[in-house]
Structure formats: structure tokens, C-alpha cells
């Protein structure tokens, strides 16, 4: 059956283009309701029902969520740059604004063909980062889509890969470390309570860029631009959290109270704040132990060259 336009029938080629345009609009809508380009708009491209961030010799690209939120879960189904991705970094992260911002990072560090990706996680609290951990993965992240997620509530920040926790940062602000405590391994823990991110609304971001000064083997392996463009592919981006009012400032006390103290809201039940979400289940705890035992390759908490005095949040580890 021919599509009709302006009283006349469209030919097969025109009909195909019309259907393709319609499908493209539907596909874009799947993502456009959630995210928008944050820079280099032409490096955020749609391919069927997928979204791609592209890096070439001219630019990388990125997107940001249309809304901010306070507590909840952000996740992305993505497939990383295949082949020789040395020097290329893809990031998926949450961040608030300002010099004293909070930030929760996934950074996927590319590698030469045949060598594994490393996944670096990091937290910034009141503008201070340097809390890096790195793992290798138990699968090829370029062969298929996998889900990377951050769960954030007043009790903990949890980084997950396909629902397996790989890192947990707990709210231990009431557990004060008094004095410099020397551990059996010779490390010393700093005085003070363990910092935890305060209630700042966050947006969700992703980007791809050239970081060959540090990303692969400490910067020894550079990006091979003959393999460009490099593309990270997204199947879906989801944000399930307490949406910050669009007309509210980032310090709005009413919004802080609504998202911090309520159990229900316009988004429905605030499941991420329920008691069972305040800590890992027994099964999740076992998953975390397994992931760290078999795949953790770097932890700032035990890097005494960088931190002769162990950061307070590392106490007891």
C-alpha cells in the first residue's frame, strides 16, 4: 500500500524514506526523553534503535540527562569501543554542580586489541576525588551490551555491573576514627569521620574522549587514529530517582526535604530509600567479595605511595 501525501501517492523510494524518518523519530524519542547532547552535537548519532557517542581526530562527544535527581538509580546498557581502543575513554557518571560538587564515575579505559578493558570508578565528595579503584571485567564489554549502574541513597553509593556490585561506598559519618591508627600492614589511617556525599541534586552524563596521556598503560600507548571513528553504543539509558523540580535552585531546602524524607512522590514509590536498600543483601555481599577477589586490580585505599596516611573512609579495610 502506498503512503499518500498532499492528495498523491508516494513512490516506493519516497515511502521508504518517510517510514525511515518516522522510525528515526521514534528511536530518537526513546533517548530524547531522557538525555540531550552536552557538547559536539554531531558526535551523538542515532543508528536504528541505538545511540552512539563518537570520537574522531576532531572531537569527542557527550550527553547529559534532561533532569537532575536526588537519590535513586542511573543505569546504561552500553557496548564499548571494539578493537584497538587504546587511549580512548568512555565515561558514564553522575555529577552535581559547582566547586564543591559530588560525582560518581564509571570510566572505561580502552586498550590495545586483545588486552582487557579496565573499569575505573571514582567518587568526588565536596569537590575532592582521588578515590579510584580499577577492575578488569569477566566478559568482553565490546561483544554485547551490559548494564552499568549507580545506586545512590542516604546510606550508600553502589556501583554495579549487570546487577553485580563491584564497589560500595557506605555512609560511615557517625563512625569517627580517633587519632592516627596504625594497621598491621603498616598503613596509618587519618583522624576524622568518613566523608559522604551530601544531598546535592545530580545530572547523569556520558562522554567519549581522547585520554592517551594516561588511560592506557599509564599513557605509554597512544591512540591510533587510523582506527577512528571510535564509537560507544547505547541501547538504553534509565534514571529512576526523585526528580528535582526544574524551577528549583540546587540548594532548595524544600526539594532536599521532599527527596530525603518522603517515601512516595510524583515518581511513585521511592524504593531506593527503603530499609532493604540501605545495605547489600547477603547474596550481593558474596557477589562483591567475588568481584573484588578476582577482578580488583587497583585500590587507592592500599596505595601507600600516594597516601602514606590512609584516607579515613578506608579504615578497617
PDB file of C-alpha atoms in Angstrom:
ATOM      1  CA  UNK A   1       0.000   0.000   0.000  1.00  0.00           C
ATOM      2  CA  UNK A   2       1.429   3.402  -1.000  1.00  0.00           C
ATOM      3  CA  UNK A   3       1.646   6.237   1.523  1.00  0.00           C
ATOM      4  CA  UNK A   4      -0.259   9.307   0.376  1.00  0.00           C
ATOM      5  CA  UNK A   5       0.866  12.902   0.680  1.00  0.00           C
ATOM      6  CA  UNK A   6      -0.919  16.043  -0.461  1.00  0.00           C
ATOM      7  CA  UNK A   7      -3.526  14.069  -2.357  1.00  0.00           C
ATOM      8  CA  UNK A   8      -0.989  11.955  -4.309  1.00  0.00           C
ATOM      9  CA  UNK A   9       0.634   8.586  -3.724  1.00  0.00           C
ATOM     10  CA  UNK A  10       4.285   8.443  -2.753  1.00  0.00           C
ATOM     11  CA  UNK A  11       6.535   6.183  -4.793  1.00  0.00           C
ATOM     12  CA  UNK A  12       8.405   3.240  -3.196  1.00  0.00           C
ATOM     13  CA  UNK A  13      11.604   5.239  -2.584  1.00  0.00           C
ATOM     14  CA  UNK A  14       9.741   8.180  -1.035  1.00  0.00           C
ATOM     15  CA  UNK A  15       7.619   5.808   1.048  1.00  0.00           C
ATOM     16  CA  UNK A  16      10.762   4.106   2.351  1.00  0.00           C
ATOM     17  CA  UNK A  17      12.274   7.456   3.331  1.00  0.00           C
ATOM     18  CA  UNK A  18       9.066   8.502   5.072  1.00  0.00           C
ATOM     19  CA  UNK A  19       8.944   5.284   7.109  1.00  0.00           C
ATOM     20  CA  UNK A  20      12.676   5.569   7.917  1.00  0.00           C
ATOM     21  CA  UNK A  21      12.175   9.144   9.109  1.00  0.00           C
ATOM     22  CA  UNK A  22       9.247   8.058  11.288  1.00  0.00           C
ATOM     23  CA  UNK A  23      11.231   5.207  12.817  1.00  0.00           C
ATOM     24  CA  UNK A  24      14.164   7.548  13.379  1.00  0.00           C
ATOM     25  CA  UNK A  25      11.915   9.963  15.236  1.00  0.00           C
ATOM     26  CA  UNK A  26      10.591   7.154  17.438  1.00  0.00           C
ATOM     27  CA  UNK A  27      14.137   5.961  18.146  1.00  0.00           C
ATOM     28  CA  UNK A  28      15.359   9.445  18.979  1.00  0.00           C
ATOM     29  CA  UNK A  29      12.363   9.872  21.268  1.00  0.00           C
ATOM     30  CA  UNK A  30      13.446   6.868  23.340  1.00  0.00           C
ATOM     31  CA  UNK A  31      16.605   8.716  24.274  1.00  0.00           C
ATOM     32  CA  UNK A  32      15.499  12.331  23.848  1.00  0.00           C
ATOM     33  CA  UNK A  33      13.046  11.996  26.722  1.00  0.00           C
ATOM     34  CA  UNK A  34      15.990  11.205  28.998  1.00  0.00           C
ATOM     35  CA  UNK A  35      19.183  12.819  27.613  1.00  0.00           C
ATOM     36  CA  UNK A  36      20.347  15.591  25.303  1.00  0.00           C
ATOM     37  CA  UNK A  37      23.743  16.434  23.738  1.00  0.00           C
ATOM     38  CA  UNK A  38      26.097  18.231  26.110  1.00  0.00           C
ATOM     39  CA  UNK A  39      28.822  19.018  23.564  1.00  0.00           C
ATOM     40  CA  UNK A  40      29.747  18.222  19.944  1.00  0.00           C
ATOM     41  CA  UNK A  41      26.134  17.543  18.957  1.00  0.00           C
ATOM     42  CA  UNK A  42      27.160  15.939  15.672  1.00  0.00           C
ATOM     43  CA  UNK A  43      29.138  13.290  17.583  1.00  0.00           C
ATOM     44  CA  UNK A  44      25.968  11.969  19.241  1.00  0.00           C
ATOM     45  CA  UNK A  45      24.289   9.950  16.491  1.00  0.00           C
ATOM     46  CA  UNK A  46      21.374   7.551  16.145  1.00  0.00           C
ATOM     47  CA  UNK A  47      21.702   4.172  14.438  1.00  0.00           C
ATOM     48  CA  UNK A  48      18.379   2.355  14.291  1.00  0.00           C
ATOM     49  CA  UNK A  49      17.208   1.980  17.873  1.00  0.00           C
ATOM     50  CA  UNK A  50      20.692   2.709  19.260  1.00  0.00           C
ATOM     51  CA  UNK A  51      22.550   5.862  20.278  1.00  0.00           C
ATOM     52  CA  UNK A  52      26.267   6.247  19.620  1.00  0.00           C
ATOM     53  CA  UNK A  53      28.877   8.612  21.027  1.00  0.00           C
ATOM     54  CA  UNK A  54      31.678   9.136  18.524  1.00  0.00           C
ATOM     55  CA  UNK A  55      35.337  10.137  18.848  1.00  0.00           C
ATOM     56  CA  UNK A  56      37.473  11.176  15.879  1.00  0.00           C
ATOM     57  CA  UNK A  57      40.569  13.291  15.467  1.00  0.00           C
ATOM     58  CA  UNK A  58      38.449  16.453  15.664  1.00  0.00           C
ATOM     59  CA  UNK A  59      36.309  15.842  18.715  1.00  0.00           C
ATOM     60  CA  UNK A  60      34.639  13.511  21.123  1.00  0.00           C
ATOM     61  CA  UNK A  61      31.042  13.875  22.249  1.00  0.00           C
ATOM     62  CA  UNK A  62      28.723  13.584  25.187  1.00  0.00           C
ATOM     63  CA  UNK A  63      25.217  13.794  26.601  1.00  0.00           C
ATOM     64  CA  UNK A  64      23.544  14.909  29.823  1.00  0.00           C
ATOM     65  CA  UNK A  65      20.206  13.998  31.375  1.00  0.00           C
ATOM     66  CA  UNK A  66      17.376  16.450  30.884  1.00  0.00           C
ATOM     67  CA  UNK A  67      16.569  16.395  34.600  1.00  0.00           C
ATOM     68  CA  UNK A  68      18.518  16.339  37.833  1.00  0.00           C
ATOM     69  CA  UNK A  69      17.628  13.986  40.651  1.00  0.00           C
ATOM     70  CA  UNK A  70      18.401  13.428  44.326  1.00  0.00           C
ATOM     71  CA  UNK A  71      18.821   9.737  45.233  1.00  0.00           C
ATOM     72  CA  UNK A  72      17.846   6.830  43.027  1.00  0.00           C
ATOM     73  CA  UNK A  73      19.463   4.705  40.356  1.00  0.00           C
ATOM     74  CA  UNK A  74      21.009   5.617  36.996  1.00  0.00           C
ATOM     75  CA  UNK A  75      21.927   2.900  34.523  1.00  0.00           C
ATOM     76  CA  UNK A  76      23.078   2.491  30.946  1.00  0.00           C
ATOM     77  CA  UNK A  77      23.051  -0.516  28.644  1.00  0.00           C
ATOM     78  CA  UNK A  78      26.148   0.015  26.550  1.00  0.00           C
ATOM     79  CA  UNK A  79      28.692  -1.690  24.342  1.00  0.00           C
ATOM     80  CA  UNK A  80      32.214  -0.304  24.374  1.00  0.00           C
ATOM     81  CA  UNK A  81      34.533   0.613  21.504  1.00  0.00           C
ATOM     82  CA  UNK A  82      35.722  -2.627  19.851  1.00  0.00           C
ATOM     83  CA  UNK A  83      39.205  -3.472  18.577  1.00  0.00           C
ATOM     84  CA  UNK A  84      42.143  -1.183  19.234  1.00  0.00           C
ATOM     85  CA  UNK A  85      40.700   1.348  21.674  1.00  0.00           C
ATOM     86  CA  UNK A  86      43.975   2.374  23.343  1.00  0.00           C
ATOM     87  CA  UNK A  87      43.849   5.938  24.616  1.00  0.00           C
ATOM     88  CA  UNK A  88      40.057   6.145  24.354  1.00  0.00           C
ATOM     89  CA  UNK A  89      37.976   6.696  27.491  1.00  0.00           C
ATOM     90  CA  UNK A  90      34.215   6.382  27.757  1.00  0.00           C
ATOM     91  CA  UNK A  91      32.634   7.762  30.924  1.00  0.00           C
ATOM     92  CA  UNK A  92      29.204   7.244  32.465  1.00  0.00           C
ATOM     93  CA  UNK A  93      28.746   9.292  35.593  1.00  0.00           C
ATOM     94  CA  UNK A  94      26.579  11.349  37.929  1.00  0.00           C
ATOM     95  CA  UNK A  95      27.600  14.839  38.974  1.00  0.00           C
ATOM     96  CA  UNK A  96      26.271  17.868  40.801  1.00  0.00           C
ATOM     97  CA  UNK A  97      27.396  21.413  40.001  1.00  0.00           C
ATOM     98  CA  UNK A  98      29.958  23.796  41.476  1.00  0.00           C
ATOM     99  CA  UNK A  99      33.410  23.663  43.031  1.00  0.00           C
ATOM    100  CA  UNK A 100      32.107  21.597  45.969  1.00  0.00           C
ATOM    101  CA  UNK A 101      30.370  19.099  43.721  1.00  0.00           C
ATOM    102  CA  UNK A 102      29.767  15.399  44.254  1.00  0.00           C
ATOM    103  CA  UNK A 103      30.447  12.941  41.455  1.00  0.00           C
ATOM    104  CA  UNK A 104      30.221   9.164  40.933  1.00  0.00           C
ATOM    105  CA  UNK A 105      32.221   7.913  37.937  1.00  0.00           C
ATOM    106  CA  UNK A 106      32.448   4.903  35.705  1.00  0.00           C
ATOM    107  CA  UNK A 107      35.406   5.359  33.347  1.00  0.00           C
ATOM    108  CA  UNK A 108      36.099   2.646  30.774  1.00  0.00           C
ATOM    109  CA  UNK A 109      39.766   2.688  29.799  1.00  0.00           C
ATOM    110  CA  UNK A 110      40.445   1.434  26.281  1.00  0.00           C
ATOM    111  CA  UNK A 111      43.264  -0.924  25.429  1.00  0.00           C
ATOM    112  CA  UNK A 112      45.139  -2.452  22.514  1.00  0.00           C
ATOM    113  CA  UNK A 113      43.429  -5.282  20.640  1.00  0.00           C
ATOM    114  CA  UNK A 114      43.320  -8.460  22.702  1.00  0.00           C
ATOM    115  CA  UNK A 115      44.008  -6.767  26.033  1.00  0.00           C
ATOM    116  CA  UNK A 116      41.178  -6.256  28.538  1.00  0.00           C
ATOM    117  CA  UNK A 117      39.369  -3.035  29.238  1.00  0.00           C
ATOM    118  CA  UNK A 118      39.858  -1.645  32.726  1.00  0.00           C
ATOM    119  CA  UNK A 119      36.902  -0.075  34.523  1.00  0.00           C
ATOM    120  CA  UNK A 120      37.830   2.765  36.859  1.00  0.00           C
ATOM    121  CA  UNK A 121      35.372   4.015  39.466  1.00  0.00           C
ATOM    122  CA  UNK A 122      35.824   7.184  41.443  1.00  0.00           C
ATOM    123  CA  UNK A 123      33.915   9.402  43.865  1.00  0.00           C
ATOM    124  CA  UNK A 124      34.204  13.143  44.358  1.00  0.00           C
ATOM    125  CA  UNK A 125      32.852  14.466  47.637  1.00  0.00           C
ATOM    126  CA  UNK A 126      32.668  18.240  48.106  1.00  0.00           C
ATOM    127  CA  UNK A 127      34.941  18.644  45.084  1.00  0.00           C
ATOM    128  CA  UNK A 128      37.606  16.175  46.249  1.00  0.00           C
ATOM    129  CA  UNK A 129      38.241  12.993  44.264  1.00  0.00           C
ATOM    130  CA  UNK A 130      41.308  10.707  44.261  1.00  0.00           C
ATOM    131  CA  UNK A 131      39.227   7.690  45.303  1.00  0.00           C
ATOM    132  CA  UNK A 132      39.997   5.498  42.301  1.00  0.00           C
ATOM    133  CA  UNK A 133      39.504   1.770  42.103  1.00  0.00           C
ATOM    134  CA  UNK A 134      40.048  -0.330  38.977  1.00  0.00           C
ATOM    135  CA  UNK A 135      38.719  -3.728  37.973  1.00  0.00           C
ATOM    136  CA  UNK A 136      39.006  -5.893  34.903  1.00  0.00           C
ATOM    137  CA  UNK A 137      35.802  -7.468  33.647  1.00  0.00           C
ATOM    138  CA  UNK A 138      34.758 -11.120  33.467  1.00  0.00           C
ATOM    139  CA  UNK A 139      33.405 -10.691  29.926  1.00  0.00           C
ATOM    140  CA  UNK A 140      34.217  -8.871  26.693  1.00  0.00           C
ATOM    141  CA  UNK A 141      32.423  -5.498  27.027  1.00  0.00           C
ATOM    142  CA  UNK A 142      32.735  -4.862  23.282  1.00  0.00           C
ATOM    143  CA  UNK A 143      30.909  -8.026  22.167  1.00  0.00           C
ATOM    144  CA  UNK A 144      27.478  -7.296  23.597  1.00  0.00           C
ATOM    145  CA  UNK A 145      25.527  -4.866  25.735  1.00  0.00           C
ATOM    146  CA  UNK A 146      25.980  -4.858  29.501  1.00  0.00           C
ATOM    147  CA  UNK A 147      24.343  -2.766  32.196  1.00  0.00           C
ATOM    148  CA  UNK A 148      26.386  -0.356  34.304  1.00  0.00           C
ATOM    149  CA  UNK A 149      24.551   1.328  37.155  1.00  0.00           C
ATOM    150  CA  UNK A 150      24.974   3.557  40.195  1.00  0.00           C
ATOM    151  CA  UNK A 151      22.551   3.260  43.127  1.00  0.00           C
ATOM    152  CA  UNK A 152      22.619   6.273  45.439  1.00  0.00           C
ATOM    153  CA  UNK A 153      20.724   6.823  48.675  1.00  0.00           C
ATOM    154  CA  UNK A 154      21.490   8.351  52.103  1.00  0.00           C
ATOM    155  CA  UNK A 155      23.120   5.097  53.253  1.00  0.00           C
ATOM    156  CA  UNK A 156      25.401   4.074  50.400  1.00  0.00           C
ATOM    157  CA  UNK A 157      26.642   4.508  46.851  1.00  0.00           C
ATOM    158  CA  UNK A 158      26.810   1.210  44.941  1.00  0.00           C
ATOM    159  CA  UNK A 159      28.486   0.662  41.565  1.00  0.00           C
ATOM    160  CA  UNK A 160      27.061  -2.339  39.714  1.00  0.00           C
ATOM    161  CA  UNK A 161      27.845  -4.287  36.549  1.00  0.00           C
ATOM    162  CA  UNK A 162      24.952  -6.460  35.346  1.00  0.00           C
ATOM    163  CA  UNK A 163      23.477  -6.180  38.877  1.00  0.00           C
ATOM    164  CA  UNK A 164      26.725  -7.432  40.456  1.00  0.00           C
ATOM    165  CA  UNK A 165      28.086  -4.920  42.984  1.00  0.00           C
ATOM    166  CA  UNK A 166      31.726  -4.102  42.261  1.00  0.00           C
ATOM    167  CA  UNK A 167      32.110  -1.263  44.743  1.00  0.00           C
ATOM    168  CA  UNK A 168      30.218   0.038  47.763  1.00  0.00           C
ATOM    169  CA  UNK A 169      30.852   3.366  49.467  1.00  0.00           C
ATOM    170  CA  UNK A 170      28.989   3.443  52.766  1.00  0.00           C
ATOM    171  CA  UNK A 171      27.800   6.356  54.867  1.00  0.00           C
ATOM    172  CA  UNK A 172      30.007   5.993  57.930  1.00  0.00           C
ATOM    173  CA  UNK A 173      29.885   9.600  59.068  1.00  0.00           C
ATOM    174  CA  UNK A 174      28.950   8.549  62.597  1.00  0.00           C
ATOM    175  CA  UNK A 175      31.945   6.199  62.787  1.00  0.00           C
ATOM    176  CA  UNK A 176      34.717   8.582  63.742  1.00  0.00           C
ATOM    177  CA  UNK A 177      38.336   7.452  63.625  1.00  0.00           C
ATOM    178  CA  UNK A 178      40.146   8.987  66.562  1.00  0.00           C
ATOM    179  CA  UNK A 179      43.833   9.683  66.166  1.00  0.00           C
ATOM    180  CA  UNK A 180      46.214   8.065  63.693  1.00  0.00           C
ATOM    181  CA  UNK A 181      45.608   4.334  63.798  1.00  0.00           C
ATOM    182  CA  UNK A 182      48.437   2.129  62.541  1.00  0.00           C
ATOM    183  CA  UNK A 183      47.375  -1.140  60.891  1.00  0.00           C
ATOM    184  CA  UNK A 184      49.214  -4.435  60.808  1.00  0.00           C
ATOM    185  CA  UNK A 185      50.189  -3.792  57.187  1.00  0.00           C
ATOM    186  CA  UNK A 186      51.999  -0.620  58.206  1.00  0.00           C
ATOM    187  CA  UNK A 187      49.429   1.850  56.904  1.00  0.00           C
ATOM    188  CA  UNK A 188      48.120   4.703  59.017  1.00  0.00           C
ATOM    189  CA  UNK A 189      44.532   5.955  58.956  1.00  0.00           C
ATOM    190  CA  UNK A 190      43.802   9.675  59.191  1.00  0.00           C
ATOM    191  CA  UNK A 191      41.864  11.286  62.007  1.00  0.00           C
ATOM    192  CA  UNK A 192      38.281  12.308  61.285  1.00  0.00           C
ATOM    193  CA  UNK A 193      34.929  10.958  60.219  1.00  0.00           C
ATOM    194  CA  UNK A 194      34.479   9.288  56.865  1.00  0.00           C
ATOM    195  CA  UNK A 195      33.054  11.790  54.340  1.00  0.00           C
ATOM    196  CA  UNK A 196      29.835  11.004  52.496  1.00  0.00           C
ATOM    197  CA  UNK A 197      28.160  12.914  49.645  1.00  0.00           C
ATOM    198  CA  UNK A 198      25.655  15.444  50.915  1.00  0.00           C
ATOM    199  CA  UNK A 199      22.214  15.996  49.343  1.00  0.00           C
ATOM    200  CA  UNK A 200      23.140  17.764  46.118  1.00  0.00           C
ATOM    201  CA  UNK A 201      20.973  17.142  43.029  1.00  0.00           C
ATOM    202  CA  UNK A 202      22.833  15.356  40.256  1.00  0.00           C
ATOM    203  CA  UNK A 203      22.582  15.036  36.499  1.00  0.00           C
ATOM    204  CA  UNK A 204      23.606  11.935  34.533  1.00  0.00           C
ATOM    205  CA  UNK A 205      26.351  12.294  31.942  1.00  0.00           C
ATOM    206  CA  UNK A 206      28.254  10.251  29.410  1.00  0.00           C
ATOM    207  CA  UNK A 207      31.152  11.201  27.164  1.00  0.00           C
ATOM    208  CA  UNK A 208      33.894   9.773  24.981  1.00  0.00           C
ATOM    209  CA  UNK A 209      37.260  11.472  24.582  1.00  0.00           C
ATOM    210  CA  UNK A 210      40.944  11.022  23.879  1.00  0.00           C
ATOM    211  CA  UNK A 211      42.936  10.452  27.077  1.00  0.00           C
ATOM    212  CA  UNK A 212      46.076   8.838  25.689  1.00  0.00           C
ATOM    213  CA  UNK A 213      48.225  10.838  28.098  1.00  0.00           C
ATOM    214  CA  UNK A 214      47.159   8.481  30.928  1.00  0.00           C
ATOM    215  CA  UNK A 215      44.426   5.980  30.036  1.00  0.00           C
ATOM    216  CA  UNK A 216      46.328   3.005  28.579  1.00  0.00           C
ATOM    217  CA  UNK A 217      49.395   1.631  30.364  1.00  0.00           C
ATOM    218  CA  UNK A 218      49.948   4.952  32.073  1.00  0.00           C
ATOM    219  CA  UNK A 219      49.999   6.846  28.768  1.00  0.00           C
ATOM    220  CA  UNK A 220      52.684   4.722  27.116  1.00  0.00           C
ATOM    221  CA  UNK A 221      50.270   3.530  24.421  1.00  0.00           C
ATOM    222  CA  UNK A 222      48.778   6.301  22.301  1.00  0.00           C
ATOM    223  CA  UNK A 223      45.557   6.496  20.313  1.00  0.00           C
ATOM    224  CA  UNK A 224      45.869   5.081  16.786  1.00  0.00           C
ATOM    225  CA  UNK A 225      43.737   7.488  14.766  1.00  0.00           C
ATOM    226  CA  UNK A 226      43.796   5.191  11.743  1.00  0.00           C
ATOM    227  CA  UNK A 227      41.097   3.221  13.572  1.00  0.00           C
ATOM    228  CA  UNK A 228      38.837   6.246  14.049  1.00  0.00           C
ATOM    229  CA  UNK A 229      35.999   6.914  14.416  1.00  0.00           C
ATOM    230  CA  UNK A 230      35.702   5.205  17.800  1.00  0.00           C
ATOM    231  CA  UNK A 231      32.122   4.600  18.898  1.00  0.00           C
ATOM    232  CA  UNK A 232      30.473   3.577  22.147  1.00  0.00           C
ATOM    233  CA  UNK A 233      26.937   2.307  21.624  1.00  0.00           C
ATOM    234  CA  UNK A 234      23.966   2.696  23.982  1.00  0.00           C
ATOM    235  CA  UNK A 235      20.843   0.569  23.905  1.00  0.00           C
ATOM    236  CA  UNK A 236      19.131   2.384  26.765  1.00  0.00           C
ATOM    237  CA  UNK A 237      19.714   4.997  29.459  1.00  0.00           C
ATOM    238  CA  UNK A 238      17.477   4.932  32.545  1.00  0.00           C
ATOM    239  CA  UNK A 239      17.121   7.265  35.507  1.00  0.00           C
ATOM    240  CA  UNK A 240      14.850   6.134  38.334  1.00  0.00           C
ATOM    241  CA  UNK A 241      15.013   8.658  41.140  1.00  0.00           C
ATOM    242  CA  UNK A 242      13.499  11.663  42.891  1.00  0.00           C
ATOM    243  CA  UNK A 243      13.350  14.229  40.091  1.00  0.00           C
ATOM    244  CA  UNK A 244      14.481  17.691  41.161  1.00  0.00           C
ATOM    245  CA  UNK A 245      11.979  20.436  40.351  1.00  0.00           C
ATOM    246  CA  UNK A 246      13.038  22.228  37.170  1.00  0.00           C
ATOM    247  CA  UNK A 247      12.494  25.691  38.666  1.00  0.00           C
ATOM    248  CA  UNK A 248      14.294  24.952  41.954  1.00  0.00           C
ATOM    249  CA  UNK A 249      17.840  26.009  42.816  1.00  0.00           C
ATOM    250  CA  UNK A 250      20.351  23.306  43.687  1.00  0.00           C
ATOM    251  CA  UNK A 251      20.142  24.353  47.352  1.00  0.00           C
ATOM    252  CA  UNK A 252      16.341  24.356  47.575  1.00  0.00           C
ATOM    253  CA  UNK A 253      15.538  23.157  51.103  1.00  0.00           C
ATOM    254  CA  UNK A 254      12.040  22.047  50.128  1.00  0.00           C
ATOM    255  CA  UNK A 255      13.361  19.771  47.401  1.00  0.00           C
ATOM    256  CA  UNK A 256      16.032  18.359  49.723  1.00  0.00           C
ATOM    257  CA  UNK A 257      13.337  17.590  52.291  1.00  0.00           C
ATOM    258  CA  UNK A 258      10.970  16.066  49.729  1.00  0.00           C
ATOM    259  CA  UNK A 259      13.590  13.765  48.227  1.00  0.00           C
ATOM    260  CA  UNK A 260      15.329  12.933  51.517  1.00  0.00           C
ATOM    261  CA  UNK A 261      12.377  12.354  53.839  1.00  0.00           C
ATOM    262  CA  UNK A 262       9.474  11.183  51.692  1.00  0.00           C
ATOM    263  CA  UNK A 263       8.660   7.565  50.848  1.00  0.00           C
ATOM    264  CA  UNK A 264       6.400   8.421  47.912  1.00  0.00           C
ATOM    265  CA  UNK A 265       6.323  11.193  45.358  1.00  0.00           C
ATOM    266  CA  UNK A 266       5.221  12.133  41.861  1.00  0.00           C
ATOM    267  CA  UNK A 267       7.536   9.387  40.546  1.00  0.00           C
ATOM    268  CA  UNK A 268       5.826   6.747  42.670  1.00  0.00           C
ATOM    269  CA  UNK A 269       7.353   4.727  45.495  1.00  0.00           C
ATOM    270  CA  UNK A 270      10.883   5.771  46.476  1.00  0.00           C
ATOM    271  CA  UNK A 271      12.092   2.156  46.552  1.00  0.00           C
ATOM    272  CA  UNK A 272      15.757   3.196  46.616  1.00  0.00           C
ATOM    273  CA  UNK A 273      15.331   4.571  50.138  1.00  0.00           C
ATOM    274  CA  UNK A 274      13.603   1.592  51.712  1.00  0.00           C
ATOM    275  CA  UNK A 275      15.320  -0.214  54.556  1.00  0.00           C
ATOM    276  CA  UNK A 276      16.434  -3.171  52.452  1.00  0.00           C
ATOM    277  CA  UNK A 277      18.286  -0.771  50.140  1.00  0.00           C
ATOM    278  CA  UNK A 278      20.407   0.639  52.956  1.00  0.00           C
ATOM    279  CA  UNK A 279      22.871  -2.242  52.690  1.00  0.00           C
ATOM    280  CA  UNK A 280      23.676  -5.148  50.407  1.00  0.00           C
ATOM    281  CA  UNK A 281      21.798  -8.407  50.681  1.00  0.00           C
ATOM    282  CA  UNK A 282      23.759 -11.496  51.696  1.00  0.00           C
ATOM    283  CA  UNK A 283      23.839 -12.596  48.053  1.00  0.00           C
ATOM    284  CA  UNK A 284      25.065  -9.181  46.907  1.00  0.00           C
ATOM    285  CA  UNK A 285      27.741  -9.201  49.604  1.00  0.00           C
ATOM    286  CA  UNK A 286      29.001 -12.531  48.276  1.00  0.00           C
ATOM    287  CA  UNK A 287      29.000 -11.108  44.742  1.00  0.00           C
ATOM    288  CA  UNK A 288      31.025  -8.109  45.899  1.00  0.00           C
ATOM    289  CA  UNK A 289      33.590 -10.320  47.633  1.00  0.00           C
ATOM    290  CA  UNK A 290      33.904 -12.441  44.485  1.00  0.00           C
ATOM    291  CA  UNK A 291      34.299  -9.432  42.176  1.00  0.00           C
ATOM    292  CA  UNK A 292      36.966  -7.832  44.338  1.00  0.00           C
ATOM    293  CA  UNK A 293      38.841 -11.074  44.953  1.00  0.00           C
ATOM    294  CA  UNK A 294      39.056 -11.983  41.272  1.00  0.00           C
ATOM    295  CA  UNK A 295      38.927  -8.685  39.387  1.00  0.00           C
ATOM    296  CA  UNK A 296      40.160  -5.786  41.530  1.00  0.00           C
ATOM    297  CA  UNK A 297      43.487  -4.562  40.151  1.00  0.00           C
ATOM    298  CA  UNK A 298      43.876  -1.215  41.958  1.00  0.00           C
ATOM    299  CA  UNK A 299      42.524   0.297  45.162  1.00  0.00           C
ATOM    300  CA  UNK A 300      43.540   3.742  46.398  1.00  0.00           C
ATOM    301  CA  UNK A 301      42.984   2.601  49.981  1.00  0.00           C
ATOM    302  CA  UNK A 302      46.108   0.414  49.878  1.00  0.00           C
ATOM    303  CA  UNK A 303      48.273   2.704  47.727  1.00  0.00           C
ATOM    304  CA  UNK A 304      50.728   3.886  50.354  1.00  0.00           C
ATOM    305  CA  UNK A 305      52.868   5.698  47.774  1.00  0.00           C
ATOM    306  CA  UNK A 306      50.006   8.081  47.043  1.00  0.00           C
ATOM    307  CA  UNK A 307      48.505   8.017  50.529  1.00  0.00           C
ATOM    308  CA  UNK A 308      51.079   7.423  53.302  1.00  0.00           C
ATOM    309  CA  UNK A 309      48.234   8.286  55.649  1.00  0.00           C
ATOM    310  CA  UNK A 310      45.234   6.199  54.696  1.00  0.00           C
ATOM    311  CA  UNK A 311      42.051   8.186  53.975  1.00  0.00           C
ATOM    312  CA  UNK A 312      39.518   7.932  56.832  1.00  0.00           C
ATOM    313  CA  UNK A 313      36.909   6.090  54.723  1.00  0.00           C
ATOM    314  CA  UNK A 314      39.418   3.260  54.262  1.00  0.00           C
ATOM    315  CA  UNK A 315      39.608   2.463  57.986  1.00  0.00           C
ATOM    316  CA  UNK A 316      39.129  -1.206  58.780  1.00  0.00           C
ATOM    317  CA  UNK A 317      39.834  -2.369  55.226  1.00  0.00           C
TER     318      UNK A 317
END
